[in-house]
Coordinates of C-alpha atoms in Angstrom, one line a residue:
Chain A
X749 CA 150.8 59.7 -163.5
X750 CA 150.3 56.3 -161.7
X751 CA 148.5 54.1 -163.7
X752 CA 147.6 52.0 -160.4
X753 CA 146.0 54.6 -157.9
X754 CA 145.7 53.1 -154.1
X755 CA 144.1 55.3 -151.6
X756 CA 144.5 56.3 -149.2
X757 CA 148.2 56.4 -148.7
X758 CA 147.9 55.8 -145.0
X759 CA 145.6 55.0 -142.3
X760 CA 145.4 54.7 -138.7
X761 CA 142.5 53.1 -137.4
X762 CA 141.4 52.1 -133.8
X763 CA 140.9 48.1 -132.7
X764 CA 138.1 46.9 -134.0
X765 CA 136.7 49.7 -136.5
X766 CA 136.0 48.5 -140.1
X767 CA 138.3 50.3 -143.1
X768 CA 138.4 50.0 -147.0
X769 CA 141.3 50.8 -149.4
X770 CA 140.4 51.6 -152.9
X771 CA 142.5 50.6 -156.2
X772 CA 141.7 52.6 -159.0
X773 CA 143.4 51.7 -162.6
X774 CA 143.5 54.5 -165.2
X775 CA 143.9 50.7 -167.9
X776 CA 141.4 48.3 -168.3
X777 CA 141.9 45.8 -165.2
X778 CA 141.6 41.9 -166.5
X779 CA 143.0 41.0 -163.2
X780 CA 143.4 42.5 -159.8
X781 CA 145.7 41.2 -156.9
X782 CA 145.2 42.1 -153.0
X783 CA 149.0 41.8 -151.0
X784 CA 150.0 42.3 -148.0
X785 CA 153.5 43.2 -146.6
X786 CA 154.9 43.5 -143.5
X787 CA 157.9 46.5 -143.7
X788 CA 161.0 45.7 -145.5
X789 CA 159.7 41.5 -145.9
X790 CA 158.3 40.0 -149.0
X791 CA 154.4 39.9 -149.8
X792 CA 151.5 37.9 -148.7
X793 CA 148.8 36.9 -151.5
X794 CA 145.2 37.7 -150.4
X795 CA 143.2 37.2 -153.0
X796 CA 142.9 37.4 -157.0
X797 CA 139.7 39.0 -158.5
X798 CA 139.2 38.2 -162.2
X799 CA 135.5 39.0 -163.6
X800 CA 133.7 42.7 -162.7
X801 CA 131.4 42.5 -159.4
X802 CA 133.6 39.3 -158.0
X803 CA 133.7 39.4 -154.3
X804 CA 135.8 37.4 -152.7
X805 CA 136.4 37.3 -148.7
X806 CA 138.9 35.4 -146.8
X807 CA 138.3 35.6 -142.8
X808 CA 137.9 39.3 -141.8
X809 CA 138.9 40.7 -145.3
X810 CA 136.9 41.2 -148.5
X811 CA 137.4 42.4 -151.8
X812 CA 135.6 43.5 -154.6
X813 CA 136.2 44.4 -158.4
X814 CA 134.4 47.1 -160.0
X815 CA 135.3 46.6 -163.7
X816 CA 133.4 49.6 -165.2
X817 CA 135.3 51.6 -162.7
X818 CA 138.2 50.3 -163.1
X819 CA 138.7 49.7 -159.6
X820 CA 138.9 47.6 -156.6
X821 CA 138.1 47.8 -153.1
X822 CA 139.6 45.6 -149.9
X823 CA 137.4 45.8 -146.5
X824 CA 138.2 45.2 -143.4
X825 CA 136.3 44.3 -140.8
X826 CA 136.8 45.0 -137.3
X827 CA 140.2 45.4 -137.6
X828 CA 142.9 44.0 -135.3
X829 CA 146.7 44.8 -134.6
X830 CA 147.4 41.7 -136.6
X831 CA 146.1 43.5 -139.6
X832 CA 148.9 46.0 -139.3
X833 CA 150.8 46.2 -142.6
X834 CA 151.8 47.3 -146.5
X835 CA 148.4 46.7 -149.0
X836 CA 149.0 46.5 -152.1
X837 CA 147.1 46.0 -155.3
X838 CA 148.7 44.5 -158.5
X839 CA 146.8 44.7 -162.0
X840 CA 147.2 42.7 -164.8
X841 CA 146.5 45.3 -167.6
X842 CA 147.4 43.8 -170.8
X843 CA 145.1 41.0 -172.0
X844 CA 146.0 37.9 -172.5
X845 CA 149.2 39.1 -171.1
X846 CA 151.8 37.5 -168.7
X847 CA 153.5 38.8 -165.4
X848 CA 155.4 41.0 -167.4
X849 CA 152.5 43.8 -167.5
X850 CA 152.0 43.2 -163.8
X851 CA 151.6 46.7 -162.2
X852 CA 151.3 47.6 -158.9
X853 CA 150.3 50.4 -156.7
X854 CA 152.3 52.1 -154.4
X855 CA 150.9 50.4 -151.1
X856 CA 148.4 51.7 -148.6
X857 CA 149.9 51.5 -145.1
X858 CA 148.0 50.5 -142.5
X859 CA 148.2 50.8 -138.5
X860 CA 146.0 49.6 -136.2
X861 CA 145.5 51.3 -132.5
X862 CA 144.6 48.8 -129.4
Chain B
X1365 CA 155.6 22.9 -148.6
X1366 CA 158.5 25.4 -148.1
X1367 CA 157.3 28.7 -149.3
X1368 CA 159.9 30.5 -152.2
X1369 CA 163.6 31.4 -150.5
X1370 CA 165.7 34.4 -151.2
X1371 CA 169.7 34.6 -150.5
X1372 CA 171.0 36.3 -149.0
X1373 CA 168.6 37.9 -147.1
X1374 CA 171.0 41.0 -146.5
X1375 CA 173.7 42.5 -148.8
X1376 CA 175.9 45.6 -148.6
X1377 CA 178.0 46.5 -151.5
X1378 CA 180.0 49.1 -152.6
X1379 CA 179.5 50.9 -156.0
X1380 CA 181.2 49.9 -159.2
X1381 CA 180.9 45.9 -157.8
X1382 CA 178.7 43.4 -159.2
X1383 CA 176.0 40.8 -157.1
X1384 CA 174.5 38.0 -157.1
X1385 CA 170.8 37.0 -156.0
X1386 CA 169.5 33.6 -155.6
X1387 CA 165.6 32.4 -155.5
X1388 CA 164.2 29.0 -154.4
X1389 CA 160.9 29.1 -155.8
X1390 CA 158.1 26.3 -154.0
X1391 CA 158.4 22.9 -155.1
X1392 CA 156.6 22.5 -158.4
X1393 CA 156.2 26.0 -159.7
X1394 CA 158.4 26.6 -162.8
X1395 CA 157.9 30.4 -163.2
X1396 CA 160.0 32.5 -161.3
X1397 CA 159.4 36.6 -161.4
X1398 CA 161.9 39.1 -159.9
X1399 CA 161.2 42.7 -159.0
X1400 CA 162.6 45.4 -157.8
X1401 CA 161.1 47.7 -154.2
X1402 CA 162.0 51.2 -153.3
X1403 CA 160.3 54.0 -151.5
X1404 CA 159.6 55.9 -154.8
X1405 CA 158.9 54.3 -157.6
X1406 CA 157.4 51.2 -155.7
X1407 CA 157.5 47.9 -156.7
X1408 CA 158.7 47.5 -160.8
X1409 CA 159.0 44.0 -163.0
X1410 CA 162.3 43.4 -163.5
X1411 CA 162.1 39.4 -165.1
X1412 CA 160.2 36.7 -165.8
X1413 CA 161.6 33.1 -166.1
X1414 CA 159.4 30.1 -167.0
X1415 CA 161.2 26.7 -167.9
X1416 CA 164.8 28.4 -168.2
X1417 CA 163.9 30.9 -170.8
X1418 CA 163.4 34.6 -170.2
X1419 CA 159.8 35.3 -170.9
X1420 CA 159.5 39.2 -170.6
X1421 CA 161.8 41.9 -168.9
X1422 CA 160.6 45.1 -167.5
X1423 CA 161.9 48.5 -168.1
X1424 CA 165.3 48.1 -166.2
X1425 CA 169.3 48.4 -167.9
X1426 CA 170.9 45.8 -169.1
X1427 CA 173.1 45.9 -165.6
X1428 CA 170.8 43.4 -164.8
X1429 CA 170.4 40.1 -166.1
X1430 CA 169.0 37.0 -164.8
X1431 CA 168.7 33.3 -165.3
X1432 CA 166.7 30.4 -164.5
X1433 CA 168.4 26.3 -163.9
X1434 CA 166.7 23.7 -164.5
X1435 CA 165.7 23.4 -161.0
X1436 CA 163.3 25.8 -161.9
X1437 CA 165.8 27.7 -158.7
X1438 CA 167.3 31.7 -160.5
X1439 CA 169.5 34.5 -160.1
X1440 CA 169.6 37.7 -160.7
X1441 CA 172.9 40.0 -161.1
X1442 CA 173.5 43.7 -160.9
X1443 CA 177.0 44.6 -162.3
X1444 CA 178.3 48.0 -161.7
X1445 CA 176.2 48.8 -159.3
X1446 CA 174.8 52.1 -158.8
X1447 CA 173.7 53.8 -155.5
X1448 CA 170.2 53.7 -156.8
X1449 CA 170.0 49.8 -157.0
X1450 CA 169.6 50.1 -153.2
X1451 CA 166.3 48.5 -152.8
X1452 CA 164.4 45.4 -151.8
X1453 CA 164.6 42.8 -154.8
X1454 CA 161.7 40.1 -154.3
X1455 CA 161.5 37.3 -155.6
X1456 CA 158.2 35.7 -156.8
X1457 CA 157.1 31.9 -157.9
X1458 CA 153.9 30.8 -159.7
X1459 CA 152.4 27.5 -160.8
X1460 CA 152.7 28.3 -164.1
X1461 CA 153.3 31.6 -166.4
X1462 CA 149.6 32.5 -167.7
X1463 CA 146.9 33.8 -166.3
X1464 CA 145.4 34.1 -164.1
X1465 CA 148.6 33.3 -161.7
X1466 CA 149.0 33.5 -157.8
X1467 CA 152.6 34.7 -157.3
X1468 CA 154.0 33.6 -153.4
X1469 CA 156.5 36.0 -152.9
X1470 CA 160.3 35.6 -150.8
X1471 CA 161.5 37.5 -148.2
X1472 CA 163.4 39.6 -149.8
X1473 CA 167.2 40.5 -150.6
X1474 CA 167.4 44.3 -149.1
X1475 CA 170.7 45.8 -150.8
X1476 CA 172.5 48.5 -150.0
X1477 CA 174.9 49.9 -152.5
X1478 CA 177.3 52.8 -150.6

């Protein structure tokens, strides 16, 4: 099984609704990373979550870190066209560890109706 | 400052050959990770570089190999390539090689092995 779990896999949302994407890791998370790709180019950072109940926002988009649950969550909102991409989460699951144990999740695709 | 560069951006090759990628990472950052994007299994760690030494490899043959100069600049080549190497091969740079790291990501090399 995928040890980074994003969800849901795809979303359509209209212009201006608010939408959250969950990152669930089945390993103890010592670092979570929020991307963003547009199809077939490289990835944007977001944000970087280190210590359980961080929240971090950055304009329209926040994120949060559960560490008991082993998960994250990225909101959006009021969504707009420009939003329109690839996220994807990236874990740092080994402690102490270097970008070598950097796993990712398999991106949650997300279109945005005007 | 110029974000990290990827060459060529587009590459179609024929099995049995061998290539070569190049990354640019941003002015300053010495770490230089490389990984590997396709539809099903995501995106995987191939390498890390960090001041011209290999610092961890991921889970991939020894087909691939990598290097960094003393640029900090790297390359990665496939020899024998195999249809399955079609992909998108990213290239990622980082301040340094512990955590907690922001990776800035390339473009992208998209590959196509026929």
């Amino acid at each position: 099984s995928q040890e980074l779990e994003q969800s849901p896999q795809s979303l359509i949302v209209q212009e201006g609704k608010n939408l959250t994407i969950n990152c669930t890791s089945s390993k103890t998370l010592y670092g979570l990373y929020w991307y963003k790709q547009k199809y077939g180019e490289g990835l944007i950072f977001l944000m970087m979550l280190q210590k359980g109940g961080e929240e971090k926002s950055h304009e329209k988009i926040t994120a949060k870190l559960d560490e008991k649950k082993q998960q994250s969550s990225l909101h959006i909102t009021a969504s707009q066209p420009s939003h329109a991409g690839i996220y994807l989460c990236g874990a740092d699951v080994s402690y102490g560890g270097s970008q070598g144990n950097l796993i990712f999740g398999k991106g949650t695709k997300l279109s945005v109706k005007p | 400052k110029a974000g990290v560069t990827q060459t060529p951006r587009y590459l179609i090759k024929t099995r049995g050959q061998q290539v070569t990628l190049s990354c640019s990472p941003i002015s300053g950052h010495r770490s230089v990770s490389w990984y590997q994007q396709t539809p099903g299994q995501g995106l995987q760690f191939l390498f890390e570089y960090f001041s011209e030494t290999q610092r961890n490899k991921g889970n991939f043959p020894g087909r691939f190999s990598g290097r960094q100069f003393s640029n900090s600049r790297s390359e990665m080549n496939v020899s024998t390539l195999e249809l399955g190497d079609s992909a998108l091969y990213l290239c990622a740079s980082s301040l340094t090689a512990s955590v907690p790291y922001e990776q800035y990501f390339g473009p992208g090399t998209r590959l196509t092995v026929t």
